[in-house]
Amino acid sequence: MSKFIASAAIRGGQEIVKEADQLLKETLEKYGPEQKVGFANTAYYLPVIYAYTAHKVEKLGDMIQPMEQAKALLPRRMPTEKLWLPYLGETLDAGVATLFAEEIISGVRHVMGVQPEKQNGYTYNGPIDDIQLRTWGIQLVDGRMPGFAAIVGRAKTNAIAVKIVRELQQRNILIFLSGNVNGKGIVEQLLEEGVELGYDTFTVPFGSDTISAIYALGFAARSALTFGGMKPGQAKDVLLYNKNRVHAFVLALGEVDDLKYATAAGAITYGFPTIADTVIPNIMPTGITKYEHVVSMPFDDIPGNDDMERAERLIQRCIEVRGLKLQITKVPIPVSYSAAFEGERIRRGDYQVEFGGRGGVTFELLLSKKLDEVEDGKITVVGPDLDAMPVDSNQPLGVVVEVAGRKMQKDFEPVLERQIHHFVNMAEGVQHIGQRDIPWIRIHKNSVARGFRLRHFGDILYARLHADFGAIVDKVQVTLYTKQDKVRELREQARQVYNERNERAANLTDESVDTFYSCTLCQSYAPTHVCIINPERVGLCGAYNWLDCKASYEINPTGPNQPVPKGAVIDESKGEWEGSNRFTYQHSQQQVNRMTLYSLMDAPTTSCGCFECIMMIIPEANGVMILSRDDPSMSPVGMTFSTLAGMAGGGLQTPGVMGHGKFYILSKKFIPKEGGFKRVVWISSNLKEELAEGIKEVCQRIGEPDLMDKIADERVATTVEDLVAFLETKEHPALSMEPIIQ
Amino acid sequence: MALTGIEIYKHLPKTNCKECGQPTCLAFAMKLAQKGIELSKCPHVSPEAAAALEAAAKPPMRLVTIGVGDKKLEVGNETVLFRHEKTFLNPTGIMVRVADNQPAAEVESLVAEVASYSLERVGMELRPNGFAVDNRSHNPSSFAQCVATIRAKSQLPLVLISQDPSALETALEKVGQERPLIYAADSHNSEGVIKLAKKYQCPLAIRAEDGLGQLAELSDLAAKAGVEDIVLDPGTRGFASSLEALTQIRRLALKKNFRPLGYPVITFPGEGAATPEEEVLLAGEHVAKYANIIVLDHFSPGHAYPLLTLRQNIYTDPQKPIQVSPGMYTIGSPRDNSPLLITTNFSLTYFSVAGEVEASGFPSWLLIADTEGLSVLTSWAAGKFDAEKIAKTVKGFNAQDSVRHRKLIIPGAVAVLRGELEDELSGWEIMVGPREAVDIGGFLKRVWAN
Amino acid sequence: MPPVETPVEKWAGKIHEVNLGGDARRLVVGGETTLPFLHFEGAIPHPPAVAVEVQDRPPASWAPELRASWGEAMEDPASWAKKAVEYGADLIVLYLSSAHPDDQNTGPQEAKKTVTRVLSTVDAPLIILGPGIAEKDNEVLVAAAEAAAGRRVALGFCEQKNYRTIIAACMANNHVAVAKTPVEINLAKQLNILICDMGLAPDSILMDPTTGALGYGLEYTYSVMERLRLAGLQGDKMAAMPMFCTVGEEAWRQKEARATEGIPAAWGDIATRALRWEELTAMTLLLAGADVVVLRHPQVVQRIKATIQKLMTKE
């Protein structure tokens, strides 16, 4: 915490407490302790005091106790050069004392009949009543309103004041206005510009001084009591509720005086950070607030071509600091956008432009960047647009999506990048196939005629990435390139990224991570089945790998993919950990005590029903066979895939039989305890052909380069007898391994 | 702890002789581990191995067969307390009570009605399983006469109800070869009735009046006397008491492996209900919770149909979804300008789509593709509901002859198939319907109203 | 012969107790510490409740048999509710069907009026359901929630794709949420978690696992409910919400409850069959753990009430 701020806040607190104390004494003398006190139309008394202490202020006399509390809270000592105190706590105490004092003053003002405040013929709003609290509260709780901004002070110019309010309104953020700098405040600025203020426009002018900003915190306190089910007096819970659920921030415009510092310190106890447009010390470490506590963005130093751009950036930064999540529900493009267009075909003759395909040059790349490197919503088209391209021509296209987010990880890039296909395809008149450097896109003449342009790709990606991946993506910026040379040049860079990603995926081992992920999607029909997905083993269905699950968990923390901490190792060669066992036990209705991830014979993974392959031992051949889901023929054990699946599926753990994803065959963690790939004596031919390249590599790796030809399939053996005969002729190594059944 | 297939395999002869009906010894072992086959099917297992496998070999609840021939009733052999754990195997036998003091004509018409009662639901036949002849007359010859009257009309399995061993014997003399269930040995007549069961090699019901302890004693007595096929009546009749007793019996048999109660259970809901309507409800309770045979006092189609449907529901294998037969279905009376929709043959998919189309008020054609009982998204993911399959279904069931237009509505979840389908079905317009069945009504109203 | 020991399961969990209703008449559902009606094993402090479905306008599409059974009472939701209480309803499910855009597209004002009228006519606790279109649900249920403040009603349906507004309305007015998920245990739990994450207490949620009628998916509902109940009793607090089943609506939607012509003789006569269809659906789901069954036919209400009483009586 900055000593400068601490000193100012404590000073401000001392002064306002003194002022309140004095005012209260005078008013008590004038009206007596029995005089009724209260804000209009609320059941929460003086709400900040009520929420903090459960003390009900109904009469003037009831204010004495909180006044004394405010005094007691005030730190006695100031930080000095020599006295080096851990003064965060004291500053916050001063902040709370300030809030009490400000609320007491507001209460007194009600008694004196000067609330709501009237000035120059304008009547301010004063505190918000309970009915409006409920209406807005529901929207704040359900997310339609991302949060509220408490603006205090005065903008540099009237135009900037208007711009700030418009930027917030556009995002559905509720705006509370109060305070002034040298006698003039933002409310006056807005009135001068003819801005409509009031409940209907989400703007509430509380009053002309800093003290009236207390109504914003009263609103927040009542939210916790109304929507959080908190009881008055549960101060900590009320504050935590505000920190975690009431997404508010303070925007201090213009010079920050001691009282503003003191009030801001009070707001910080609610978890509301302060952003100032003047030079003040930053308090960057997080703690009481979710992210930074105090952020200074001197207005004139904000990058931008003019004040309007600077105002935009200021608001952008406020949203980041508080971590507001915006809801985007509509994709703003001139053609229809829905799942119904996903499978649309655009035929030759119908399209205006084609990108990619045979000989075309295209790529799509999604990169994660730092927060300050991405300008949210910025869409740029570099090169000619659709309407400038010859009809029926093939054109180059490069799509670069840059995203930033506090929870974004480099590993999620490919997961998000794959979504481009799905997102873009849903636009009417757009056909999209492929990804990375092979996208093939056609755009229908009619869509171009209706105004569809390349920037709408950006609009689609911006809207959908926010809507579907808002949990990890805070900012999205899209650039589209259509000049041949530039696209070629960038495609080379993109290919480097793809290669790096491939390598990273290849090097991702089970040993290199401490967390696996679960998948319980199949429990609807296999109630005791739990998939544990590790980097070197895909889910049984083949549809989910470890990275997918990791991203899925970040996006949907209560969903079917949960983190499974490995915990202490029990047997590395079988793939057994305490953590995975514990998770499996808890999520299998306590049916499966142990589950090894790599062993076929000892507590193998349970099998759901949608596995791509099923593996079973053949004792006579001293090996295992792998049967593909797509192979309807008879296997050497005398059972077809469906019979075997019926026997072992449904969440059962059957030593000797195991469902798995097809790429597990190529994994280094392929049944190592049983001897690895050398044990494989039979594979469905379709699978063998599909994975031929990979299998050859595995054979090389394990030092059996000829093994591929020694493995039987349904074309040479559908009985145990034929199989064994085949293996003997070929001298399959499994025959001379140690017995598979111990 | 039950043995795994591999552990059982170690005890087997490993000859792959196939005489058990299984392709290999390992397959037999796996099946045995799941109690899906009996050890006795293996002709070559050594006595030592048999002893070692005893626990794995013996199902915790005995399978009891009543009657002979293709209408025989097999009950028991259940392995789970909840159907989701695996499945309930042998559907509850539903028997209709016939009193021997009823006039013969009444008996004849009741038997004729029950015996001919049959209906089809999602490809399966639903029917009652037999008769329970009740010696209400207390007269042995009336009893035998009544059995004869039934047999003249129907060959369905029988339960013979009497407390009087001599009455039972007169009936057994007629039908003793047909494995009727003898009901019942109790604390008063056990000796004589057990003897009859032995003599005629028939399954025997035992009835307790005094709790499960007494029931276990009687069952033990019968087993010791050499009766293998036993059916239990715990004597409870009410809603709460029978639920309690039947739950305890099932738990004791399955979880405690308590042999004396490891048998199927018979109930008489009519004796615990005040009205025929209530009898259906109590019978419903017994279908869901652990009766293997139910004797009904009243029979009427309006009661039998829902009850048989419930039995079908409860005994459906949760891992093998019910399939409806692929084909062209009509909803209301569609004409050649009515909508044509297609979906998969997973029963729940079919029912929800058909239900919503029905409720929409648009008479429609509903094409059902063979997706092996998978739902839309699952079958699409498994490649069983792709453009080719849909096109084949449209052509295979001659959809072009049913409708004049050439518009096919596909589920919204497979919107991606549209382009490909238009290639496969040239001349057809592919319309993408809603993702959820519940939105079908609104969809049809929007796109088909004019 | 070993002695027979009563096989008692030890359950670590307890189903949440959900309070409904105002001062004049309160109702508690849930609280079980054992499987349905197994009195020898644990406590079942509150019998399952029977709710009667009342719509805010006469339901023209209902089967004639049903419409005849309620007669003129259906013209007005308040008198309908009153009659339902006379038949023994423990609570009333008030469907704001008229708010559906394809119906009369009524809005929050009408909803408020209807709810107020029903609440002032009957003391029985209320469950208020929107028309099932997210936008309209949010509109009318927020209004209904305010109108019912102080009477602790339940509001539904909260679904994964639309729950936040309804939950906010519940929190603002101390109401209960009905959380509906499509016949899947993990989705049910997930929605409960999401709702609790918003700050609504676990004892303010009823869960609707989606009812399949007899012959129309009943077995799926049955097993999902059994699994949820087992999970709840095993100590999973996010599966321990009392369960809510729309039995009447589902049973009466089916052909078996409606068709009178061109059907096999084996189906029996329509009235017998239709009533049994609803009753057996209810009965089966009660055995799977239903805590609230919503019914339509007055005779079924009476019979199921009587049956619950028998199931709750230790004999």
XYZ file of N, CA, C and O in Angstrom, chain A residues 349-481:
532
model
N -20.713 -21.132 -59.047
C -21.728 -20.327 -59.723
C -22.534 -19.499 -58.744
O -23.053 -18.450 -59.088
N -22.632 -19.999 -57.501
C -23.409 -19.258 -56.497
C -22.525 -18.349 -55.658
O -23.012 -17.477 -54.963
N -21.236 -18.601 -55.699
C -20.425 -17.807 -54.786
C -19.814 -16.587 -55.451
O -19.539 -16.582 -56.633
N -19.656 -15.577 -54.632
C -19.021 -14.348 -55.090
C -17.510 -14.545 -55.095
O -16.842 -14.271 -56.068
N -17.031 -15.076 -53.952
C -15.593 -15.244 -53.786
C -15.336 -16.577 -53.106
O -16.121 -17.029 -52.288
N -14.214 -17.146 -53.487
C -13.773 -18.372 -52.817
C -12.376 -18.115 -52.267
O -11.540 -17.512 -52.944
N -12.143 -18.560 -51.043
C -10.802 -18.473 -50.466
C -10.302 -19.892 -50.271
O -11.031 -20.748 -49.772
N -9.062 -20.135 -50.590
C -8.485 -21.440 -50.333
C -8.978 -22.476 -51.312
O -9.372 -22.157 -52.422
N -8.940 -23.738 -50.856
C -9.240 -24.810 -51.791
C -7.979 -25.109 -52.592
O -6.874 -24.706 -52.203
N -8.153 -25.774 -53.727
C -6.993 -26.179 -54.512
C -6.146 -24.968 -54.918
O -6.639 -24.040 -55.563
N -4.897 -24.970 -54.494
C -3.989 -23.907 -54.905
C -4.202 -22.570 -54.198
O -3.456 -21.630 -54.438
N -5.192 -22.480 -53.351
C -5.470 -21.206 -52.682
C -4.516 -20.971 -51.525
O -3.862 -21.890 -51.034
N -4.462 -19.735 -51.100
C -3.574 -19.386 -49.985
C -4.417 -18.852 -48.838
O -4.981 -17.762 -48.932
N -4.538 -19.619 -47.790
C -5.327 -19.174 -46.640
C -4.687 -19.683 -45.358
O -3.921 -20.641 -45.369
N -5.007 -19.031 -44.281
C -4.659 -19.578 -42.963
C -5.530 -18.899 -41.909
O -6.089 -17.818 -42.142
N -5.635 -19.572 -40.773
C -6.328 -18.993 -39.616
C -5.451 -19.217 -38.399
O -4.963 -20.326 -38.174
N -5.253 -18.168 -37.649
C -4.355 -18.283 -36.506
C -4.960 -17.539 -35.328
O -5.392 -16.396 -35.456
N -5.004 -18.209 -34.203
C -5.481 -17.543 -32.988
C -4.338 -17.511 -31.979
O -3.723 -18.546 -31.708
N -4.050 -16.333 -31.491
C -2.932 -16.178 -30.567
C -3.398 -15.513 -29.282
O -4.305 -14.679 -29.306
N -2.754 -15.874 -28.187
C -3.081 -15.174 -26.944
C -2.029 -14.100 -26.699
O -0.850 -14.301 -26.976
N -2.494 -12.981 -26.233
C -1.618 -11.826 -26.028
C -1.816 -11.292 -24.623
O -2.736 -11.700 -23.914
N -0.982 -10.321 -24.270
C -1.181 -9.660 -22.989
C -2.392 -8.733 -23.088
O -2.725 -8.256 -24.176
N -2.963 -8.438 -21.952
C -4.184 -7.624 -21.945
C -3.999 -6.283 -22.643
O -4.865 -5.825 -23.377
N -2.827 -5.659 -22.428
C -2.666 -4.328 -23.000
C -2.249 -4.373 -24.470
O -2.058 -3.350 -25.103
N -2.095 -5.582 -25.005
C -1.711 -5.687 -26.417
C -2.924 -5.868 -27.330
O -2.795 -5.922 -28.542
N -4.085 -6.046 -26.731
C -5.269 -6.311 -27.527
C -6.304 -5.226 -27.277
O -6.565 -4.848 -26.135
N -6.858 -4.738 -28.357
C -7.924 -3.748 -28.221
C -9.238 -4.459 -28.500
O -9.474 -4.937 -29.616
N -10.048 -4.550 -27.484
C -11.253 -5.364 -27.611
C -12.178 -4.817 -28.690
O -12.479 -3.618 -28.703
N -12.612 -5.705 -29.568
C -13.589 -5.303 -30.579
C -12.981 -4.669 -31.805
O -13.690 -4.292 -32.731
N -11.673 -4.565 -31.833
C -11.044 -3.934 -33.007
C -11.007 -4.946 -34.155
O -10.485 -6.046 -34.019
N -11.579 -4.551 -35.272
C -11.602 -5.431 -36.438
C -10.991 -4.661 -37.606
O -11.430 -3.559 -37.929
N -9.972 -5.243 -38.205
C -9.277 -4.538 -39.275
C -9.239 -5.422 -40.520
O -8.964 -6.621 -40.413
N -9.527 -4.839 -41.666
C -9.372 -5.571 -42.916
C -8.219 -4.917 -43.674
O -8.271 -3.733 -43.991
N -7.183 -5.692 -43.928
C -6.018 -5.169 -44.640
C -6.067 -5.720 -46.058
O -5.924 -6.922 -46.261
N -6.336 -4.854 -46.996
C -6.457 -5.310 -48.385
C -7.878 -5.165 -48.863
O -8.757 -4.708 -48.117
N -8.133 -5.541 -50.112
C -9.465 -5.354 -50.695
C -10.535 -6.183 -49.979
O -10.242 -7.267 -49.477
N -11.746 -5.672 -49.963
C -12.866 -6.378 -49.318
C -13.669 -7.146 -50.369
O -13.408 -7.035 -51.576
N -14.673 -7.877 -49.924
C -15.432 -8.770 -50.812
C -15.997 -8.052 -52.037
O -15.949 -8.556 -53.157
N -16.547 -6.867 -51.808
C -17.201 -6.176 -52.912
C -16.190 -5.644 -53.928
O -16.554 -5.262 -55.039
N -14.923 -5.639 -53.532
C -13.902 -5.148 -54.450
C -13.222 -6.297 -55.187
O -12.293 -6.091 -55.953
N -13.682 -7.515 -54.922
C -13.027 -8.665 -55.548
C -13.837 -9.104 -56.758
O -15.067 -9.050 -56.742
N -13.172 -9.568 -57.802
C -13.907 -10.026 -58.990
C -14.830 -11.192 -58.628
O -14.443 -12.072 -57.841
N -16.020 -11.173 -59.200
C -16.986 -12.245 -58.924
C -16.398 -13.576 -59.383
O -15.703 -13.639 -60.401
N -16.669 -14.614 -58.564
C -16.264 -15.952 -58.944
C -14.746 -16.159 -58.908
O -14.222 -17.046 -59.555
N -14.040 -15.340 -58.145
C -12.584 -15.473 -58.132
C -12.116 -16.202 -56.883
O -12.843 -16.318 -55.908
N -10.901 -16.698 -56.949
C -10.285 -17.296 -55.771
C -9.278 -16.299 -55.218
O -8.471 -15.747 -55.948
N -9.346 -16.066 -53.926
C -8.555 -15.022 -53.308
C -7.796 -15.548 -52.099
O -8.196 -16.536 -51.487
N -6.707 -14.896 -51.745
C -6.007 -15.261 -50.513
C -6.706 -14.659 -49.295
O -7.357 -13.616 -49.426
N -6.589 -15.339 -48.157
C -7.179 -14.792 -46.926
C -6.385 -15.270 -45.710
O -6.125 -16.469 -45.557
N -6.024 -14.331 -44.891
C -5.401 -14.680 -43.619
C -6.234 -14.116 -42.482
O -6.608 -12.948 -42.508
N -6.585 -14.960 -41.534
C -7.388 -14.495 -40.400
C -6.524 -14.602 -39.146
O -6.086 -15.695 -38.780
N -6.278 -13.482 -38.508
C -5.493 -13.507 -37.279
C -6.379 -13.021 -36.140
O -6.893 -11.902 -36.177
N -6.591 -13.879 -35.181
C -7.418 -13.526 -34.032
C -6.490 -13.400 -32.831
O -5.745 -14.333 -32.532
N -6.509 -12.256 -32.208
C -5.688 -12.089 -31.013
C -6.617 -11.952 -29.819
O -7.535 -11.122 -29.842
N -6.407 -12.783 -28.817
C -7.266 -12.721 -27.646
C -6.409 -12.485 -26.416
O -5.230 -12.828 -26.383
N -7.035 -11.893 -25.413
C -6.351 -11.702 -24.144
C -7.357 -11.960 -23.039
O -8.553 -11.715 -23.211
N -6.860 -12.466 -21.962
C -7.751 -12.714 -20.843
C -6.927 -13.089 -19.642
O -5.844 -13.667 -19.780
N -7.426 -12.730 -18.480
C -6.655 -13.036 -17.278
C -6.543 -14.532 -17.068
O -5.615 -15.002 -16.444
N -7.510 -15.291 -17.595
C -7.434 -16.741 -17.415
C -7.046 -17.472 -18.695
O -7.087 -18.691 -18.768
N -6.694 -16.702 -19.725
C -6.303 -17.315 -20.990
C -4.927 -17.971 -20.840
O -4.053 -17.451 -20.147
N -4.759 -19.134 -21.466
C -3.457 -19.801 -21.450
C -3.060 -20.136 -22.887
O -3.916 -20.334 -23.729
N -1.773 -20.214 -23.101
C -1.276 -20.516 -24.435
C -1.843 -21.845 -24.938
O -2.146 -22.008 -26.126
N -1.998 -22.774 -24.024
C -2.514 -24.096 -24.388
C -3.919 -24.052 -24.956
O -4.370 -25.000 -25.597
N -4.636 -22.989 -24.660
C -6.022 -22.940 -25.138
C -6.117 -22.409 -26.566
O -7.174 -22.457 -27.170
N -5.003 -21.885 -27.090
C -5.050 -21.323 -28.442
C -5.648 -22.287 -29.464
O -6.608 -21.935 -30.160
N -5.090 -23.515 -29.566
C -5.661 -24.413 -30.581
C -7.120 -24.770 -30.302
O -7.899 -24.970 -31.233
N -7.492 -24.859 -29.016
C -8.877 -25.209 -28.679
C -9.816 -24.127 -29.215
O -10.854 -24.423 -29.814
N -9.423 -22.866 -29.026
C -10.263 -21.772 -29.516
C -10.175 -21.664 -31.043
O -11.169 -21.388 -31.714
N -8.993 -21.890 -31.553
C -8.810 -21.749 -33.008
C -9.713 -22.717 -33.769
O -10.269 -22.377 -34.808
N -9.855 -23.898 -33.232
C -10.714 -24.891 -33.894
C -12.165 -24.419 -33.979
O -12.939 -24.918 -34.775
N -12.538 -23.483 -33.084
C -13.933 -23.027 -33.072
C -14.240 -22.086 -34.233
O -15.388 -21.830 -34.540
N -13.200 -21.539 -34.861
C -13.437 -20.576 -35.935
C -14.328 -21.209 -37.001
O -15.300 -20.606 -37.459
N -14.015 -22.423 -37.344
C -14.790 -23.148 -38.354
C -16.275 -23.176 -37.988
O -17.137 -22.804 -38.769
N -16.515 -23.587 -36.767
C -17.871 -23.761 -36.283
C -18.610 -22.419 -36.234
O -19.763 -22.299 -36.648
N -17.918 -21.376 -35.757
C -18.556 -20.061 -35.604
C -18.910 -19.452 -36.960
O -20.016 -18.956 -37.172
N -17.950 -19.490 -37.860
C -18.118 -18.813 -39.136
C -19.165 -19.524 -39.991
O -19.939 -18.905 -40.720
N -19.197 -20.824 -39.859
C -20.090 -21.633 -40.688
C -21.564 -21.344 -40.455
O -22.408 -21.667 -41.280
N -21.883 -20.785 -39.297
C -23.293 -20.580 -38.972
C -23.890 -19.342 -39.633
O -25.080 -19.086 -39.532
N -23.048 -18.580 -40.334
C -23.568 -17.408 -41.038
C -24.204 -17.867 -42.353
O -23.668 -18.738 -43.035
N -25.305 -17.263 -42.678
C -25.994 -17.616 -43.919
C -25.120 -17.235 -45.105
O -24.599 -16.128 -45.170
N -24.958 -18.166 -46.014
C -24.192 -17.861 -47.214
C -22.692 -17.936 -47.026
O -21.946 -17.423 -47.842
N -22.246 -18.576 -45.952
C -20.811 -18.781 -45.761
C -20.554 -20.270 -45.567
O -21.173 -20.899 -44.715
N -19.698 -20.796 -46.409
C -19.328 -22.200 -46.252
C -17.873 -22.255 -45.840
O -17.009 -21.645 -46.470
N -17.597 -22.962 -44.765
C -16.236 -23.002 -44.231
C -15.829 -24.442 -43.980
O -16.539 -25.185 -43.318
N -14.679 -24.816 -44.515
C -14.158 -26.166 -44.301
C -12.688 -26.022 -43.920
O -11.997 -25.144 -44.432
N -12.213 -26.890 -43.031
C -10.781 -26.921 -42.737
C -10.344 -25.921 -41.684
O -11.128 -25.097 -41.208
N -9.074 -26.017 -41.323
C -8.518 -25.110 -40.322
C -7.033 -24.906 -40.591
O -6.512 -25.348 -41.613
N -6.372 -24.219 -39.685
C -4.930 -23.910 -39.795
C -4.592 -23.306 -41.173
O -5.113 -22.247 -41.494
N -3.761 -23.995 -41.975
C -3.412 -23.390 -43.258
C -4.157 -24.030 -44.416
O -3.723 -23.955 -45.562
N -5.291 -24.660 -44.120
C -6.064 -25.243 -45.212
C -7.538 -24.830 -45.221
O -8.376 -25.566 -45.745
N -7.904 -23.699 -44.669
C -9.328 -23.359 -44.736
C -9.768 -23.151 -46.181
O -8.989 -22.677 -47.015
N -11.000 -23.514 -46.427
C -11.583 -23.365 -47.754
C -12.945 -22.726 -47.528
O -13.813 -23.318 -46.884
N -13.073 -21.516 -48.013
C -14.258 -20.723 -47.663
C -14.925 -20.217 -48.937
O -14.246 -19.771 -49.875
N -16.260 -20.296 -48.963
C -16.993 -19.697 -50.074
C -18.044 -18.757 -49.513
O -18.653 -19.041 -48.488
N -18.251 -17.661 -50.222
C -19.243 -16.696 -49.766
C -20.253 -16.441 -50.873
O -19.887 -16.144 -52.026
N -21.495 -16.621 -50.523
C -22.584 -16.560 -51.500
C -22.795 -15.137 -52.014
O -22.678 -14.172 -51.261
N -23.102 -15.045 -53.286
C -23.387 -13.738 -53.918
C -24.457 -12.964 -53.144
O -24.327 -11.763 -52.908
N -25.523 -13.683 -52.789
C -26.639 -13.006 -52.118
C -26.205 -12.357 -50.801
O -26.689 -11.294 -50.437
N -25.319 -13.050 -50.117
C -24.883 -12.500 -48.830
C -24.070 -11.240 -49.043
O -24.206 -10.271 -48.298
N -23.223 -11.271 -50.046
C -22.438 -10.069 -50.335
C -23.387 -8.940 -50.751
O -23.235 -7.799 -50.315
N -24.393 -9.310 -51.555
C -25.361 -8.306 -51.983
C -26.082 -7.702 -50.783
O -26.444 -6.522 -50.779
N -26.283 -8.509 -49.749
C -26.986 -7.996 -48.572
C -26.040 -7.287 -47.613
O -26.419 -6.953 -46.496
N -24.819 -7.090 -48.033
C -23.930 -6.268 -47.230
C -22.895 -7.039 -46.431
O -22.167 -6.456 -45.627
N -22.815 -8.339 -46.637
C -21.825 -9.106 -45.875
C -20.426 -8.759 -46.377
O -20.147 -8.809 -47.579
N -19.561 -8.387 -45.443
C -18.180 -8.027 -45.778
C -17.237 -8.814 -44.878
O -17.653 -9.428 -43.902
N -15.962 -8.712 -45.192
C -14.994 -9.489 -44.402
C -14.993 -9.096 -42.929
O -14.773 -9.921 -42.064
N -15.242 -7.828 -42.628
C -15.209 -7.431 -41.220
C -16.242 -8.211 -40.402
O -16.102 -8.386 -39.196
N -17.265 -8.731 -41.078
C -18.279 -9.494 -40.345
C -17.737 -10.822 -39.828
O -18.247 -11.367 -38.866
N -16.692 -11.338 -40.494
C -15.993 -12.484 -39.884
C -15.525 -12.072 -38.493
O -15.645 -12.819 -37.527
N -14.971 -10.876 -38.443
C -14.479 -10.357 -37.166
C -15.612 -10.188 -36.166
O -15.495 -10.575 -35.000
N -16.730 -9.639 -36.648
C -17.875 -9.459 -35.753
C -18.342 -10.793 -35.177
O -18.676 -10.907 -34.000
N -18.378 -11.801 -36.063
C -18.823 -13.126 -35.615
C -17.865 -13.660 -34.554
O -18.275 -14.091 -33.473
N -16.571 -13.604 -34.860
C -15.592 -14.180 -33.934
C -15.573 -13.412 -32.623
O -15.486 -14.004 -31.549
N -15.676 -12.084 -32.720
C -15.697 -11.264 -31.514
C -16.882 -11.671 -30.631
O -16.731 -11.950 -29.435
N -18.064 -11.724 -31.238
C -19.272 -12.000 -30.453
C -19.245 -13.419 -29.885
O -19.508 -13.633 -28.697
N -18.894 -14.379 -30.720
C -18.977 -15.767 -30.250
C -17.878 -16.100 -29.241
O -18.105 -16.851 -28.292
N -16.686 -15.588 -29.459
C -15.622 -15.891 -28.493
C -15.976 -15.308 -27.130
O -15.760 -15.941 -26.097
N -16.552 -14.115 -27.129
C -16.986 -13.539 -25.852
C -18.123 -14.351 -25.249
O -18.124 -14.658 -24.060
N -19.090 -14.695 -26.078
C -20.280 -15.368 -25.555
C -19.956 -16.772 -25.068
O -20.371 -17.181 -23.996
N -19.180 -17.517 -25.837
C -18.956 -18.924 -25.500
C -17.733 -19.139 -24.621
O -17.656 -20.123 -23.902
N -16.774 -18.229 -24.717
C -15.533 -18.443 -23.974
C -15.218 -17.272 -23.054
O -14.063 -17.019 -22.732
N -16.270 -16.564 -22.656
C -16.098 -15.392 -21.806
C -15.318 -15.709 -20.541
O -14.675 -14.840 -19.965
N -15.376 -16.978 -20.114
C -14.678 -17.337 -18.885
C -13.173 -17.188 -19.031
O -12.474 -16.949 -18.051
N -12.659 -17.364 -20.246
C -11.208 -17.262 -20.393
C -10.789 -16.101 -21.289
O -9.632 -15.726 -21.314
N -11.724 -15.553 -22.031
C -11.378 -14.494 -22.985
C -11.987 -13.177 -22.523
O -13.197 -13.090 -22.318
N -11.141 -12.162 -22.330
C -11.660 -10.845 -21.969
C -11.668 -9.895 -23.168
O -12.458 -8.977 -23.230
N -10.722 -10.096 -24.080
C -10.595 -9.164 -25.207
C -10.334 -9.938 -26.490
O -9.596 -10.926 -26.478
N -10.920 -9.446 -27.557
C -10.748 -10.106 -28.854
C -10.505 -9.041 -29.909
O -11.233 -8.050 -29.977
N -9.529 -9.280 -30.725
C -9.212 -8.354 -31.809
C -8.948 -9.201 -33.045
O -8.279 -10.227 -32.976
N -9.527 -8.817 -34.176
C -9.427 -9.652 -35.373
C -8.855 -8.838 -36.528
O -9.285 -7.706 -36.763
N -7.904 -9.431 -37.226
C -7.367 -8.770 -38.421
C -7.491 -9.734 -39.595
O -7.149 -10.920 -39.465
N -7.983 -9.224 -40.723
C -8.129 -10.062 -41.912
C -7.244 -9.499 -43.013
O -7.280 -8.293 -43.287
N -6.461 -10.352 -43.603
C -5.535 -9.934 -44.671
C -5.980 -10.541 -45.988
O -6.289 -11.734 -46.051
